[in-house]
C-alpha positions as a Python dict, from the first residue, in 0.01 Angstrom:
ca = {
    (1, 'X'): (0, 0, 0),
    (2, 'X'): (-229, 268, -24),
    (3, 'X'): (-482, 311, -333),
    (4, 'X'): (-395, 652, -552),
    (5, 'X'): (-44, 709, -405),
    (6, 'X'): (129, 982, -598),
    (7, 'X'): (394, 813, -864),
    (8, 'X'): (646, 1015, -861),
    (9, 'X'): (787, 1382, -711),
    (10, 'X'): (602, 1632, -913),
    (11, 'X'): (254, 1410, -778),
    (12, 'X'): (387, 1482, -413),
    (13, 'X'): (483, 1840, -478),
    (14, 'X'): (103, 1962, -601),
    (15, 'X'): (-45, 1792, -240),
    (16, 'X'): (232, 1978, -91),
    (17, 'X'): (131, 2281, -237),
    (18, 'X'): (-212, 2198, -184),
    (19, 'X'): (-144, 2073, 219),
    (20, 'X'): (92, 2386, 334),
    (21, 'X'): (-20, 2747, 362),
    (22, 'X'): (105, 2972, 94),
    (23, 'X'): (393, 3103, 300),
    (24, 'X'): (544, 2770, 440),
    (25, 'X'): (512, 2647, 7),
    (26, 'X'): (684, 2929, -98),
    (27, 'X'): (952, 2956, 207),
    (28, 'X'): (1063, 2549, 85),
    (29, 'X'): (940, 2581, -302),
    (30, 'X'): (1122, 2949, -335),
    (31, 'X'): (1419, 3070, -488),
    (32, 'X'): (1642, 3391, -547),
    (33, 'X'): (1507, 3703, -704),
    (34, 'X'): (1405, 3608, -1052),
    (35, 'X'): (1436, 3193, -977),
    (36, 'X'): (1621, 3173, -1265),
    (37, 'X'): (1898, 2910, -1117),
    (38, 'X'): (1633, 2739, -944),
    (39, 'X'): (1410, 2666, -1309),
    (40, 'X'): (1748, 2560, -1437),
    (41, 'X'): (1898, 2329, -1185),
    (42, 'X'): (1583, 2138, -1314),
    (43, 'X'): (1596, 2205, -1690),
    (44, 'X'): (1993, 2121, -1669),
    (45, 'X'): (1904, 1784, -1649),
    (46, 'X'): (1653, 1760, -1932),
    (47, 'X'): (1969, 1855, -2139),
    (48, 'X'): (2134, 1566, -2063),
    (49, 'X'): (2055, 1263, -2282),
    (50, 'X'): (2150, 889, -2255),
    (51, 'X'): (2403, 724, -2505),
    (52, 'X'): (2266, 435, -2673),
    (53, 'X'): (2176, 153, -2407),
    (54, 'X'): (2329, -203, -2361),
    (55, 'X'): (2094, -417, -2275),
    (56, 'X'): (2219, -807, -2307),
    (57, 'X'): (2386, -860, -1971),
    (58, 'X'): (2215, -1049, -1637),
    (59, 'X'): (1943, -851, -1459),
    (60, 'X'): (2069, -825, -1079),
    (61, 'X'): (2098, -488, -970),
    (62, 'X'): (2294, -336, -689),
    (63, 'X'): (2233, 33, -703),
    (64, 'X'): (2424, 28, -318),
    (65, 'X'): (2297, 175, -40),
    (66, 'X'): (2344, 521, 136),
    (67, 'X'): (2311, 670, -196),
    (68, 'X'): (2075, 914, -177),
    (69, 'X'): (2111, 1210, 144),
    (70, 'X'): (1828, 1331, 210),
    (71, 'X'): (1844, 1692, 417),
    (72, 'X'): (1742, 2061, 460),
    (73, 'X'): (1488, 2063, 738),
    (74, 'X'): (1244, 1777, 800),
    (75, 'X'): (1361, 1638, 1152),
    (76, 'X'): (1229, 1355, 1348),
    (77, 'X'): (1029, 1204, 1033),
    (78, 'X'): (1291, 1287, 788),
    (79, 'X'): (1504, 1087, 997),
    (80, 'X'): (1322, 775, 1066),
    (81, 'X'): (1216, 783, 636),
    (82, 'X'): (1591, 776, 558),
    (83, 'X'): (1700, 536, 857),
    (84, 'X'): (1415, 282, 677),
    (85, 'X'): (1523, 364, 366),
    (86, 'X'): (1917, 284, 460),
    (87, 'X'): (2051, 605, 332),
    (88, 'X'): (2228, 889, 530),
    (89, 'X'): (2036, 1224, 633),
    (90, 'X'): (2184, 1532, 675),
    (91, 'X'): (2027, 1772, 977),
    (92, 'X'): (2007, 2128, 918),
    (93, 'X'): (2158, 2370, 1110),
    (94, 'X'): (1806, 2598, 1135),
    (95, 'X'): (1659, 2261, 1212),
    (96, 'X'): (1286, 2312, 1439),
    (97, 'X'): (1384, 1981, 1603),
    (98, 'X'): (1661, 1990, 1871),
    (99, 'X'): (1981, 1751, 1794),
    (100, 'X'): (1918, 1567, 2075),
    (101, 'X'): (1547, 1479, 1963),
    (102, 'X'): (1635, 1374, 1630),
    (103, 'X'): (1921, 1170, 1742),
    (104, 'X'): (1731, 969, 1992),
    (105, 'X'): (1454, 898, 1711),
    (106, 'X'): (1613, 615, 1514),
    (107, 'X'): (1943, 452, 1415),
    (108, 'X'): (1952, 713, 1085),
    (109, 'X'): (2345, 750, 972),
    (110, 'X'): (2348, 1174, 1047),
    (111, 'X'): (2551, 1419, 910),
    (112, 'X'): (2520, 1769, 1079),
    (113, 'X'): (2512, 2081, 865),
    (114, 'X'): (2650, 2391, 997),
    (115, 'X'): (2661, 2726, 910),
    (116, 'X'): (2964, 2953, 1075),
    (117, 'X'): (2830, 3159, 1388),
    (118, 'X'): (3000, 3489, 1368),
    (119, 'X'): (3080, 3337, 1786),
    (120, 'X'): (3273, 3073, 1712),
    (121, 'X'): (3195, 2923, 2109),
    (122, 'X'): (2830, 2847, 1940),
    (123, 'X'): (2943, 2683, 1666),
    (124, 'X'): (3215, 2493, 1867),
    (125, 'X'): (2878, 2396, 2103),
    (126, 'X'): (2652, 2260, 1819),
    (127, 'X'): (2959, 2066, 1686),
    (128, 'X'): (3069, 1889, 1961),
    (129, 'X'): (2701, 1865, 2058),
    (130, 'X'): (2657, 1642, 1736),
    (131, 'X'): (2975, 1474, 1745),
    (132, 'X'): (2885, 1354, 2090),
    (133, 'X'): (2530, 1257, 1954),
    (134, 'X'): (2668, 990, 1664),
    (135, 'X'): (2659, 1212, 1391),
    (136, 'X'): (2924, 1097, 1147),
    (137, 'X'): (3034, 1387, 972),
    (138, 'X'): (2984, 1805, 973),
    (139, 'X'): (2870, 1984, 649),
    (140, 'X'): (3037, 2328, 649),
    (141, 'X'): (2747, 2557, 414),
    (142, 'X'): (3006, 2774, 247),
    (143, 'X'): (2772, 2981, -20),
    (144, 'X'): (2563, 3262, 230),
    (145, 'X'): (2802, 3481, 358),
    (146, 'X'): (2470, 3703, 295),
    (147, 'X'): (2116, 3564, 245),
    (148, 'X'): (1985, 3595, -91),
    (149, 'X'): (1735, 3789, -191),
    (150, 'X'): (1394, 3543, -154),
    (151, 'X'): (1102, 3756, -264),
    (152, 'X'): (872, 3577, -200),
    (153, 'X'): (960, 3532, 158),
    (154, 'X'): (965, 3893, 177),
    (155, 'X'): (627, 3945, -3),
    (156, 'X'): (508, 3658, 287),
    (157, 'X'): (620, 3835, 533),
    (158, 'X'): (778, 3507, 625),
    (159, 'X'): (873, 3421, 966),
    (160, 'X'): (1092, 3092, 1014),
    (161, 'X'): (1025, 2838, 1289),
    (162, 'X'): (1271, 2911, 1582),
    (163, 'X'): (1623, 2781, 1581),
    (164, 'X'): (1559, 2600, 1892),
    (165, 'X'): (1906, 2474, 1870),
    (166, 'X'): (2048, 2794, 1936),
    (167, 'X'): (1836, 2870, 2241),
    (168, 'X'): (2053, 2918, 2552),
    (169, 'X'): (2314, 3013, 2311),
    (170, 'X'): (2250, 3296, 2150),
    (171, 'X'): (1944, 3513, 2072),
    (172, 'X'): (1731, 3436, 1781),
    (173, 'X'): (1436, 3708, 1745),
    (174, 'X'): (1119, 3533, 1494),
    (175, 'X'): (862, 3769, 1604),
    (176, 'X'): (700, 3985, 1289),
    (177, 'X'): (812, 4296, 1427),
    (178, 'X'): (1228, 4196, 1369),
    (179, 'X'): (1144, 4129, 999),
    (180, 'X'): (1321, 4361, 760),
    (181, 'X'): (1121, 4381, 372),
    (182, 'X'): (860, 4123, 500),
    (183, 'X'): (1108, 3816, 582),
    (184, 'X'): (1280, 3782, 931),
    (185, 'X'): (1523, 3583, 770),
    (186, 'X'): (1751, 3841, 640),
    (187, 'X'): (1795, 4000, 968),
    (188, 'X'): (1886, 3699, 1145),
    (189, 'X'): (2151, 3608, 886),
    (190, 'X'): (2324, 3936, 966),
    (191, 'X'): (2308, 3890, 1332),
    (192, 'X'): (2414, 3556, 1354),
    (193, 'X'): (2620, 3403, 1060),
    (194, 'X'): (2923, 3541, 988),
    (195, 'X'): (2990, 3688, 632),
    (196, 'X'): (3399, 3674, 647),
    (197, 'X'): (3408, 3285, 630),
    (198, 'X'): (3704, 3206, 508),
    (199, 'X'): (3938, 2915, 452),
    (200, 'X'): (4079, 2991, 786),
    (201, 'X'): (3765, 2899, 963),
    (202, 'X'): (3820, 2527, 766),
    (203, 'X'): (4125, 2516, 930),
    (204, 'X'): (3964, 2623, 1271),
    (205, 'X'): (3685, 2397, 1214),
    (206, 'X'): (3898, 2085, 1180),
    (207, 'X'): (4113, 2189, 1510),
    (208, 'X'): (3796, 2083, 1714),
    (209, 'X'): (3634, 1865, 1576),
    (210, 'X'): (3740, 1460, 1487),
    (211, 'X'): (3471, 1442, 1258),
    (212, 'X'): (3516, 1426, 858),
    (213, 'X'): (3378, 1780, 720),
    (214, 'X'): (3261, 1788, 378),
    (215, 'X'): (3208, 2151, 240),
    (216, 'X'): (2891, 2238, 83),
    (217, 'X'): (2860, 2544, -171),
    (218, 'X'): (3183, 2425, -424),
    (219, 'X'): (3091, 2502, -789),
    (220, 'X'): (3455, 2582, -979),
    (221, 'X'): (3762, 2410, -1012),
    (222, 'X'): (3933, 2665, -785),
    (223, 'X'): (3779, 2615, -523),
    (224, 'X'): (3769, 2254, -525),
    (225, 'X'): (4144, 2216, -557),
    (226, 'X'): (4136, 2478, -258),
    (227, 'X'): (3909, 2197, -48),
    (228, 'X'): (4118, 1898, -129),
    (229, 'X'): (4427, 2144, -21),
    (230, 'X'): (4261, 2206, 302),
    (231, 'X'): (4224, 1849, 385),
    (232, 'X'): (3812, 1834, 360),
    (233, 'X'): (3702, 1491, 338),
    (234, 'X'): (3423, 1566, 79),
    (235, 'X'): (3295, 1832, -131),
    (236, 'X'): (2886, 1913, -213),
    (237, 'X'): (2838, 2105, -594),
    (238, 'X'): (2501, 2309, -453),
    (239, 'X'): (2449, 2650, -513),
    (240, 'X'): (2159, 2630, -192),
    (241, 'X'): (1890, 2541, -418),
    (242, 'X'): (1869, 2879, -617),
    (243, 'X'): (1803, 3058, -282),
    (244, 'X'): (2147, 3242, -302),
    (245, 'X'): (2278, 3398, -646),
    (246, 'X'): (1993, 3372, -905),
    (247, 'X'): (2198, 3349, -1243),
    (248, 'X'): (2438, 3132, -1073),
    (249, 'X'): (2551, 2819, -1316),
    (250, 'X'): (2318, 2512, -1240),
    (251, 'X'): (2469, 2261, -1035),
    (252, 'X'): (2456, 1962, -1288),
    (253, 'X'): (2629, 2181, -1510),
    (254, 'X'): (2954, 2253, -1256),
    (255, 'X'): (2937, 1944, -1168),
    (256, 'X'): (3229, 1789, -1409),
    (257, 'X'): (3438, 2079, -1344),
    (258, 'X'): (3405, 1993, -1052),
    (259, 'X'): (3507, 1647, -1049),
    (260, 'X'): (3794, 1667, -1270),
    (261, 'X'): (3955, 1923, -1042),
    (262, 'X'): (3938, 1694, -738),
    (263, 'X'): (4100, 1370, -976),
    (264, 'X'): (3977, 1104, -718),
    (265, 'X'): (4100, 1265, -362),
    (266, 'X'): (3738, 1302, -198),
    (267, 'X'): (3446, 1216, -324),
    (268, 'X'): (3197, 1454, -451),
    (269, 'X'): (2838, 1470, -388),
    (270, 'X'): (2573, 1706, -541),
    (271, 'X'): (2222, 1882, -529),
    (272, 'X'): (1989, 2089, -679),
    (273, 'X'): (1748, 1972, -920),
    (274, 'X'): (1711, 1605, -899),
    (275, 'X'): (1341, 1525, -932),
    (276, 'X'): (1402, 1159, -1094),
    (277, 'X'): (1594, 859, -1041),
    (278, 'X'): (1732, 934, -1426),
    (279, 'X'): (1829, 1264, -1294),
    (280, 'X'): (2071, 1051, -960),
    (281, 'X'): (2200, 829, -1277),
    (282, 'X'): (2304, 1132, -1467),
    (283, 'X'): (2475, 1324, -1194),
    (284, 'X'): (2679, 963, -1137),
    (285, 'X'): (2745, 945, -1514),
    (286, 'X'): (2900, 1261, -1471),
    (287, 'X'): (3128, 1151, -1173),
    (288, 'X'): (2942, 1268, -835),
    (289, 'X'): (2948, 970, -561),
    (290, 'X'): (2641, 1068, -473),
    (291, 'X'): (2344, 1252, -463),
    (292, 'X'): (2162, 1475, -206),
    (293, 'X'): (1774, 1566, -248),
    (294, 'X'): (1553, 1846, 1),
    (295, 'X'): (1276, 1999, -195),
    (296, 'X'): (1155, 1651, -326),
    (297, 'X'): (1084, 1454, 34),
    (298, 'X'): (988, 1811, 181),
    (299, 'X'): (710, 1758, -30),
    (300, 'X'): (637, 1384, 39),
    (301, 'X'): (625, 1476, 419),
    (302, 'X'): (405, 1773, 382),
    (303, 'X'): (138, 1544, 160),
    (304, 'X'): (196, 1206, 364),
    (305, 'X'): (394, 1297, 702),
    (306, 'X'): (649, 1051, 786),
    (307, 'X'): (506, 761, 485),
    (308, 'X'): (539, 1026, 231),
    (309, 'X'): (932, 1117, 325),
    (310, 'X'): (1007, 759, 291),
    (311, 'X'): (788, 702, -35),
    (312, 'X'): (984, 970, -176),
    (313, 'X'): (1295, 809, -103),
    (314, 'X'): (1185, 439, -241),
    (315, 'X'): (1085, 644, -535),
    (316, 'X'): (1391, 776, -662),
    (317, 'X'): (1591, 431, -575),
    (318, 'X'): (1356, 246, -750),
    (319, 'X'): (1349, 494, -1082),
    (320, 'X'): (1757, 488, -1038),
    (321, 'X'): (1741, 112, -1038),
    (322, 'X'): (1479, 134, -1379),
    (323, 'X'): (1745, 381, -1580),
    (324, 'X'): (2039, 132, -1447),
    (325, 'X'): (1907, -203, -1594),
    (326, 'X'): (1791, 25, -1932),
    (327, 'X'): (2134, 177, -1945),
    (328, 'X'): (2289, -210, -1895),
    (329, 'X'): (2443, -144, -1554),
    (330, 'X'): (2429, -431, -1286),
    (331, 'X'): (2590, -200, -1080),
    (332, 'X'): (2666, 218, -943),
    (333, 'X'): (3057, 64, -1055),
    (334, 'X'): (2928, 60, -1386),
    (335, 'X'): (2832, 381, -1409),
    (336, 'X'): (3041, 565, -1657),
    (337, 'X'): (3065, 907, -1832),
    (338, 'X'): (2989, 712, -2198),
    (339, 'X'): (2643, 632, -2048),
    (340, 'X'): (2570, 1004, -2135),
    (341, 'X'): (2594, 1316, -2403),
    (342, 'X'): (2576, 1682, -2312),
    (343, 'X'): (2519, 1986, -2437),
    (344, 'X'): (2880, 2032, -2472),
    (345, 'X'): (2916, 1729, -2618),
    (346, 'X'): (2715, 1737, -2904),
    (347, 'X'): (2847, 2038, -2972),
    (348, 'X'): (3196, 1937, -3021),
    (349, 'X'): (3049, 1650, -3236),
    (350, 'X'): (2952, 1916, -3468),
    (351, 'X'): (3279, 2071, -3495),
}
């Protein structure tokens, strides 16, 4: 173990700041317009306190495995970190690492997220591509039908890596002199994703593919009850980070809606905002099956490469494992909506 390792994600995220250019910080650090739903996916949580512990019970844990995703961008090294770390990654769709190169790199369990070509023979191609590849499931991004507004990309002038997984496929123009505002990103959005998703394209998407396909982008009841109708086989509470629609509820905060609207038929995962194990153990009080985390090993690989993704990763388990025994569960089973009290909660206490 190396001396002076950061101890936890807010260490990692000043070297990241420190190790990227201001650009590349700000492209993975960033948020929509006024970042207000990105500062409160993170304050949600503080907002959220623990019932009074039980502690007399025997000390083995088993917080499970393949409870943390780990996704976004982040490739090759993201990969092998969560294939040591025995948890499932998801690979993004604007990925700078070609499926094929990521899936020969390790034994990782891979889920492939996809965002709806507005040609649906591309997005049939990098389906079956990853299907084909061992991936074990497709995550349909359902919340850009447009690209949010991301000023600081467009005060960057940010230009994103290219989408070599599109190459041969379709064109996908980086150079400085396609950027609309500053940021290229907007005007690839409009060329190449296609803004009339509907439930339809669910439909579509399960005629060719055998894969599971969890939808990511749910925040009300409506629309979960509209997944589990559809015959998804999962469904993500994100709302992309607080890249899309600043103002936007934080996720932590949709998440029991959520859950209650699905009663039990898929499980139900969420991001946004989860910077501490307590924050995983919260989201699981709450009824999510599971948690997903970018920002946080984005950070640990731009401070420590491949060793920092996976540090990350150890992190959280081990500060999950920490709240657990303090809370007096042996066990995720154990895990149970008593363990906390939120806002709304202590508000009806008062009434």
């Amino acid at each position: 173990m190396e001396d002076n390792l950061p101890i936890n994600v807010r260490e990692y995220q000043k070297l990241a700041k420190k190790a990227l250019p201001k650009m590349h910080y700000d492209y993975i650090n960033g948020g929509a317009e006024d970042e207000y739903t990105l500062r409160e996916n993170i304050a949600a949580y503080g907002r959220i306190m623990y019932c009074s512990p039980h502690q007399l019970f025997t000390t083995s844990l088993k917080s499970g495995s393949l409870l943390f995703s780990v996704y976004y961008t982040g490739e090759v090294a993201t990969a092998r970190a969560a294939a040591a770390c025995n948890t499932i990654m998801v690979l993004s769709f604007s990925s700078s690492c070609r499926i094929e190169e990521v899936a020969s790199s390790c034994d990782a369990i891979r889920f492939y997220q996809l965002y709806m070509c507005k040609r649906r023979d591309v997005s049939a191609t990098l389906v079956r591509r990853a299907e084909s590849l061992g991936f074990k499931a497709v995550v349909l991004t359902v919340d850009r039908p447009v690209i949010g507004r991301r000023e600081a990309d467009i005060r960057n002038k940010m230009i994103a890596p290219r989408f070599v997984n599109l190459e041969g496929l379709m064109s996908s123009d980086n150079d400085i002199e396609s950027a609309e505002g500053g940021s290229n990103l907007e005007r690839f959005s409009r060329e190449t994703l296609d803004p009339s998703l509907s439930w339809k394209d669910v439909e579509w998407l399960k005629s060719i593919t055998s894969l599971p396909i969890l939808l990511k982008g749910i925040v009300t009841a409506e629309d979960a009850r509209k997944a589990v109708e559809a015959g998804v086989s999962g469904v993500i509470v994100s709302n992309h980070g607080g890249r899309q629609l600043d103002y936007a509820p934080a996720t932590i905060s949709a998440l029991e809606e959520v859950v209650k609207a699905v009663e039990g038929a898929v499980p139900v995962l969420v991001d946004g905002g989860i910077r501490r194990g307590t924050d995983a153990l919260k989201a699981l009080a709450l009824g999510a099956n599971a948690v997903m985390v970018g920002r946080p090993v984005l950070y640990g690989l731009a401070a420590r490469g491949e060793a920092g993704a996976r540090h990350v990763i150890e992190m959280l388990n081990k500060e999950l494992e920490l709240a657990m025994a303090l809370c007096g569960c042996r066990s995720v089973a154990e895990v149970t909506r008593a363990h906390v009290q939120t806002e709304g909660d202590r508000i009806r206490a008062l009434l």
